[in-house]
Amino acid sequence: DTGVSQDPRHKITKRGQNVTFRCDPISEHNRLYWYRQTLGQGPEFLTYFQNEAQLEKSRLLSDRFSAERPKGSFSTLEIQRTEQGDSAMYLCASSPSLDEKLFFGSGTQLSVL
Amino acid sequence: QKEVEQNSGPLSVPEGAIASLNCTYSDRGSQSFFWYRQYSGKSPELIMSIYSNGDKEDGRFTAQLNKASQYVSLLIRDSQPSDSATYLCAVENAGGTSYGKLTFGQGTILTVHP
């Protein structure tokens, strides 16, 4: 069990550019979640997958955001046409099926200049 | 009104004292409640979960839940400087397909001074 792995740890981009983040969950964990956290706030739910199916997506997630989990293993989160308001820590978490306990990765810190 | 509210602090307690962290939530249908600890620059780490009214103890930590008052608390006994962190209260609203969809409070910053 190597934990939830996220890549990259840090990403600096210019406004208008596209960025993609990767998350590798704990093996055997069927559920995978993306959260976003800004300074001084708790994490905010974005979306989650059970295996390869995206079962829920926050209404706060604009159409510039897309997430995939091909083959039910790793997941990617893409942000198109980044805006300064997208600057945040993007956290990935996984959990075993039917267990609500989430295990978080170290996150990807995005800075949009 | 925020769905999950916490006093952002900072809460400062001396080493060895009891730290008391509080959280209120708005959705009466909430079923599962969690406390996460987050060190600066790190990701949240689950320290306690509680699902029914009353107290749940785990080592120096005690979680308390009162669904009638929509109130969750975390007590840390014999506080240590290593307990200094942000404590996040999280609430899960319903079972089924919303498993793992947590709503977090803004967190309470705890500082334990020697």
mmCIF file of N, CA and C in Angstrom, chain A residues 9 31 33 35 37 40-45 48 55-56 59 89 91 95 97-107, chain B residues 2-3 32 34 36 38 41-46 49 51 88 92 95-107:
data_model
loop_
_atom_site.group_PDB
_atom_site.id
_atom_site.type_symbol
_atom_site.label_atom_id
_atom_site.label_comp_id
_atom_site.label_asym_id
_atom_site.label_seq_id
_atom_site.Cartn_x
_atom_site.Cartn_y
_atom_site.Cartn_z
ATOM 1 N N ARG A 9 3.244 17.756 -8.212
ATOM 2 C CA ARG A 9 2.984 18.363 -6.904
ATOM 3 C C ARG A 9 2.658 19.845 -7.036
ATOM 4 N N ARG A 31 -13.420 3.525 -5.408
ATOM 5 C CA ARG A 31 -13.945 4.882 -5.483
ATOM 6 C C ARG A 31 -12.801 5.890 -5.488
ATOM 7 N N TYR A 33 -12.049 10.234 -5.801
ATOM 8 C CA TYR A 33 -12.677 11.545 -5.633
ATOM 9 C C TYR A 33 -11.679 12.648 -5.967
ATOM 10 N N TYR A 35 -11.218 16.738 -5.032
ATOM 11 C CA TYR A 35 -11.615 17.879 -4.231
ATOM 12 C C TYR A 35 -10.695 19.049 -4.571
ATOM 13 N N GLN A 37 -9.161 22.698 -2.768
ATOM 14 C CA GLN A 37 -9.037 23.422 -1.508
ATOM 15 C C GLN A 37 -8.294 24.733 -1.725
ATOM 16 N N GLY A 40 -7.254 28.576 3.655
ATOM 17 C CA GLY A 40 -8.160 28.950 4.732
ATOM 18 C C GLY A 40 -9.537 28.318 4.644
ATOM 19 N N GLN A 41 -9.724 27.449 3.664
ATOM 20 C CA GLN A 41 -11.014 26.778 3.491
ATOM 21 C C GLN A 41 -10.835 25.269 3.543
ATOM 22 N N GLY A 42 -11.941 24.570 3.824
ATOM 23 C CA GLY A 42 -11.893 23.128 3.753
ATOM 24 C C GLY A 42 -11.993 22.654 2.320
ATOM 25 N N PRO A 43 -11.656 21.406 2.061
ATOM 26 C CA PRO A 43 -11.788 20.869 0.706
ATOM 27 C C PRO A 43 -13.228 20.939 0.212
ATOM 28 N N GLU A 44 -13.367 21.156 -1.094
ATOM 29 C CA GLU A 44 -14.680 21.284 -1.739
ATOM 30 C C GLU A 44 -14.806 20.161 -2.764
ATOM 31 N N PHE A 45 -15.901 19.408 -2.681
ATOM 32 C CA PHE A 45 -16.118 18.270 -3.570
ATOM 33 C C PHE A 45 -16.236 18.716 -5.020
ATOM 34 N N TYR A 48 -16.706 12.369 -8.396
ATOM 35 C CA TYR A 48 -16.170 11.091 -8.001
ATOM 36 C C TYR A 48 -16.556 9.981 -8.962
ATOM 37 N N LEU A 55 -19.887 9.074 -11.284
ATOM 38 C CA LEU A 55 -21.229 8.983 -10.726
ATOM 39 C C LEU A 55 -21.791 10.317 -10.264
ATOM 40 N N GLU A 56 -20.931 11.234 -9.932
ATOM 41 C CA GLU A 56 -21.443 12.511 -9.465
ATOM 42 C C GLU A 56 -20.456 13.618 -9.781
ATOM 43 N N ARG A 59 -22.118 20.775 -9.097
ATOM 44 C CA ARG A 59 -22.654 21.837 -9.966
ATOM 45 C C ARG A 59 -21.702 23.022 -10.036
ATOM 46 N N MET A 89 -5.381 24.109 -4.356
ATOM 47 C CA MET A 89 -4.820 22.773 -4.215
ATOM 48 C C MET A 89 -5.878 21.784 -4.692
ATOM 49 N N LEU A 91 -6.997 18.062 -4.688
ATOM 50 C CA LEU A 91 -6.765 16.856 -3.903
ATOM 51 C C LEU A 91 -7.517 15.678 -4.505
ATOM 52 N N SER A 95 -11.226 5.484 -1.776
ATOM 53 C CA SER A 95 -11.754 4.689 -0.682
ATOM 54 C C SER A 95 -12.202 3.335 -1.228
ATOM 55 N N SER A 97 -14.771 0.335 -1.815
ATOM 56 C CA SER A 97 -16.209 0.347 -2.039
ATOM 57 C C SER A 97 -16.944 0.114 -0.730
ATOM 58 N N LEU A 98 -18.038 0.813 -0.536
ATOM 59 C CA LEU A 98 -18.919 0.702 0.630
ATOM 60 C C LEU A 98 -18.250 1.139 1.923
ATOM 61 N N ASP A 99 -17.132 1.819 1.840
ATOM 62 C CA ASP A 99 -16.460 2.359 3.024
ATOM 63 C C ASP A 99 -16.307 3.855 2.815
ATOM 64 N N GLU A 100 -16.768 4.648 3.755
ATOM 65 C CA GLU A 100 -16.778 6.093 3.533
ATOM 66 C C GLU A 100 -15.469 6.776 3.859
ATOM 67 N N LYS A 101 -14.518 6.075 4.445
ATOM 68 C CA LYS A 101 -13.276 6.711 4.850
ATOM 69 C C LYS A 101 -12.448 7.037 3.618
ATOM 70 N N LEU A 102 -12.074 8.285 3.501
ATOM 71 C CA LEU A 102 -11.280 8.741 2.372
ATOM 72 C C LEU A 102 -9.806 8.832 2.741
ATOM 73 N N PHE A 103 -8.967 8.426 1.812
ATOM 74 C CA PHE A 103 -7.523 8.565 1.952
ATOM 75 C C PHE A 103 -7.067 9.559 0.891
ATOM 76 N N PHE A 104 -6.505 10.660 1.343
ATOM 77 C CA PHE A 104 -6.130 11.733 0.440
ATOM 78 C C PHE A 104 -4.692 11.603 -0.041
ATOM 79 N N GLY A 105 -4.466 12.030 -1.268
ATOM 80 C CA GLY A 105 -3.125 12.200 -1.780
ATOM 81 C C GLY A 105 -2.544 13.533 -1.320
ATOM 82 N N SER A 106 -1.312 13.795 -1.706
ATOM 83 C CA SER A 106 -0.623 15.012 -1.272
ATOM 84 C C SER A 106 -1.094 16.263 -2.001
ATOM 85 N N GLY A 107 -1.818 16.067 -3.098
ATOM 86 C CA GLY A 107 -2.386 17.205 -3.800
ATOM 87 C C GLY A 107 -1.486 17.779 -4.882
ATOM 88 N N LYS B 2 -23.695 28.491 6.083
ATOM 89 C CA LYS B 2 -22.845 27.435 5.553
ATOM 90 C C LYS B 2 -23.364 26.085 5.999
ATOM 91 N N GLU B 3 -23.120 25.059 5.182
ATOM 92 C CA GLU B 3 -23.609 23.726 5.517
ATOM 93 C C GLU B 3 -22.897 23.146 6.729
ATOM 94 N N SER B 32 -23.156 10.609 8.587
ATOM 95 C CA SER B 32 -21.788 10.232 8.963
ATOM 96 C C SER B 32 -20.966 11.491 9.175
ATOM 97 N N PHE B 34 -17.029 13.135 10.389
ATOM 98 C CA PHE B 34 -15.603 12.827 10.413
ATOM 99 C C PHE B 34 -14.807 14.029 10.895
ATOM 100 N N TYR B 36 -10.893 15.367 10.379
ATOM 101 C CA TYR B 36 -9.622 15.227 9.692
ATOM 102 C C TYR B 36 -8.632 16.219 10.295
ATOM 103 N N GLN B 38 -5.101 18.302 9.388
ATOM 104 C CA GLN B 38 -4.303 18.729 8.245
ATOM 105 C C GLN B 38 -3.157 19.597 8.737
ATOM 106 N N GLY B 41 0.554 22.578 4.659
ATOM 107 C CA GLY B 41 1.170 22.108 3.430
ATOM 108 C C GLY B 41 0.970 20.628 3.143
ATOM 109 N N LYS B 42 0.196 19.955 3.992
ATOM 110 C CA LYS B 42 -0.046 18.520 3.815
ATOM 111 C C LYS B 42 -1.509 18.267 3.500
ATOM 112 N N SER B 43 -1.820 17.028 3.175
ATOM 113 C CA SER B 43 -3.201 16.670 2.858
ATOM 114 C C SER B 43 -3.950 16.255 4.127
ATOM 115 N N PRO B 44 -5.280 16.294 4.099
ATOM 116 C CA PRO B 44 -6.055 15.883 5.286
ATOM 117 C C PRO B 44 -5.867 14.402 5.603
ATOM 118 N N GLU B 45 -5.900 14.117 6.898
ATOM 119 C CA GLU B 45 -5.721 12.761 7.399
ATOM 120 C C GLU B 45 -6.864 12.467 8.360
ATOM 121 N N LEU B 46 -7.578 11.353 8.119
ATOM 122 C CA LEU B 46 -8.711 11.006 8.975
ATOM 123 C C LEU B 46 -8.236 10.602 10.363
ATOM 124 N N SER B 49 -14.110 9.021 13.136
ATOM 125 C CA SER B 49 -15.405 8.986 12.482
ATOM 126 C C SER B 49 -16.449 8.651 13.538
ATOM 127 N N TYR B 51 -20.928 7.951 13.912
ATOM 128 C CA TYR B 51 -22.143 7.757 13.140
ATOM 129 C C TYR B 51 -23.410 7.823 13.998
ATOM 130 N N LEU B 88 -10.380 19.658 10.528
ATOM 131 C CA LEU B 88 -11.503 19.816 9.616
ATOM 132 C C LEU B 88 -12.634 18.890 10.015
ATOM 133 N N GLU B 92 -21.096 13.691 5.831
ATOM 134 C CA GLU B 92 -21.580 12.959 4.667
ATOM 135 C C GLU B 92 -23.090 12.855 4.784
ATOM 136 N N GLY B 95 -26.399 7.955 2.172
ATOM 137 C CA GLY B 95 -25.742 6.750 1.714
ATOM 138 C C GLY B 95 -25.934 6.551 0.222
ATOM 139 N N GLY B 96 -25.768 5.369 -0.224
ATOM 140 C CA GLY B 96 -25.954 5.054 -1.639
ATOM 141 C C GLY B 96 -24.914 5.709 -2.506
ATOM 142 N N THR B 97 -25.301 6.354 -3.560
ATOM 143 C CA THR B 97 -24.345 6.877 -4.526
ATOM 144 C C THR B 97 -23.597 8.092 -4.019
ATOM 145 N N SER B 98 -23.952 8.615 -2.864
ATOM 146 C CA SER B 98 -23.233 9.777 -2.352
ATOM 147 C C SER B 98 -22.167 9.398 -1.340
ATOM 148 N N TYR B 99 -21.864 8.104 -1.251
ATOM 149 C CA TYR B 99 -20.778 7.714 -0.363
ATOM 150 C C TYR B 99 -19.521 8.487 -0.715
ATOM 151 N N GLY B 100 -18.919 9.027 0.329
ATOM 152 C CA GLY B 100 -17.667 9.735 0.143
ATOM 153 C C GLY B 100 -17.817 11.169 -0.274
ATOM 154 N N LYS B 101 -19.028 11.625 -0.552
ATOM 155 C CA LYS B 101 -19.207 13.039 -0.890
ATOM 156 C C LYS B 101 -19.301 13.792 0.430
ATOM 157 N N LEU B 102 -18.204 14.332 0.838
ATOM 158 C CA LEU B 102 -18.137 15.016 2.114
ATOM 159 C C LEU B 102 -18.235 16.518 1.935
ATOM 160 N N THR B 103 -18.912 17.150 2.878
ATOM 161 C CA THR B 103 -18.915 18.598 2.964
ATOM 162 C C THR B 103 -18.071 18.979 4.167
ATOM 163 N N PHE B 104 -17.062 19.783 3.933
ATOM 164 C CA PHE B 104 -16.112 20.160 4.976
ATOM 165 C C PHE B 104 -16.421 21.545 5.532
ATOM 166 N N GLY B 105 -16.121 21.715 6.813
ATOM 167 C CA GLY B 105 -16.062 23.048 7.365
ATOM 168 C C GLY B 105 -14.762 23.726 6.960
ATOM 169 N N GLN B 106 -14.617 24.971 7.358
ATOM 170 C CA GLN B 106 -13.422 25.711 6.947
ATOM 171 C C GLN B 106 -12.204 25.354 7.784
ATOM 172 N N GLY B 107 -12.424 24.602 8.858
ATOM 173 C CA GLY B 107 -11.305 24.160 9.679
ATOM 174 C C GLY B 107 -11.021 25.089 10.851
#
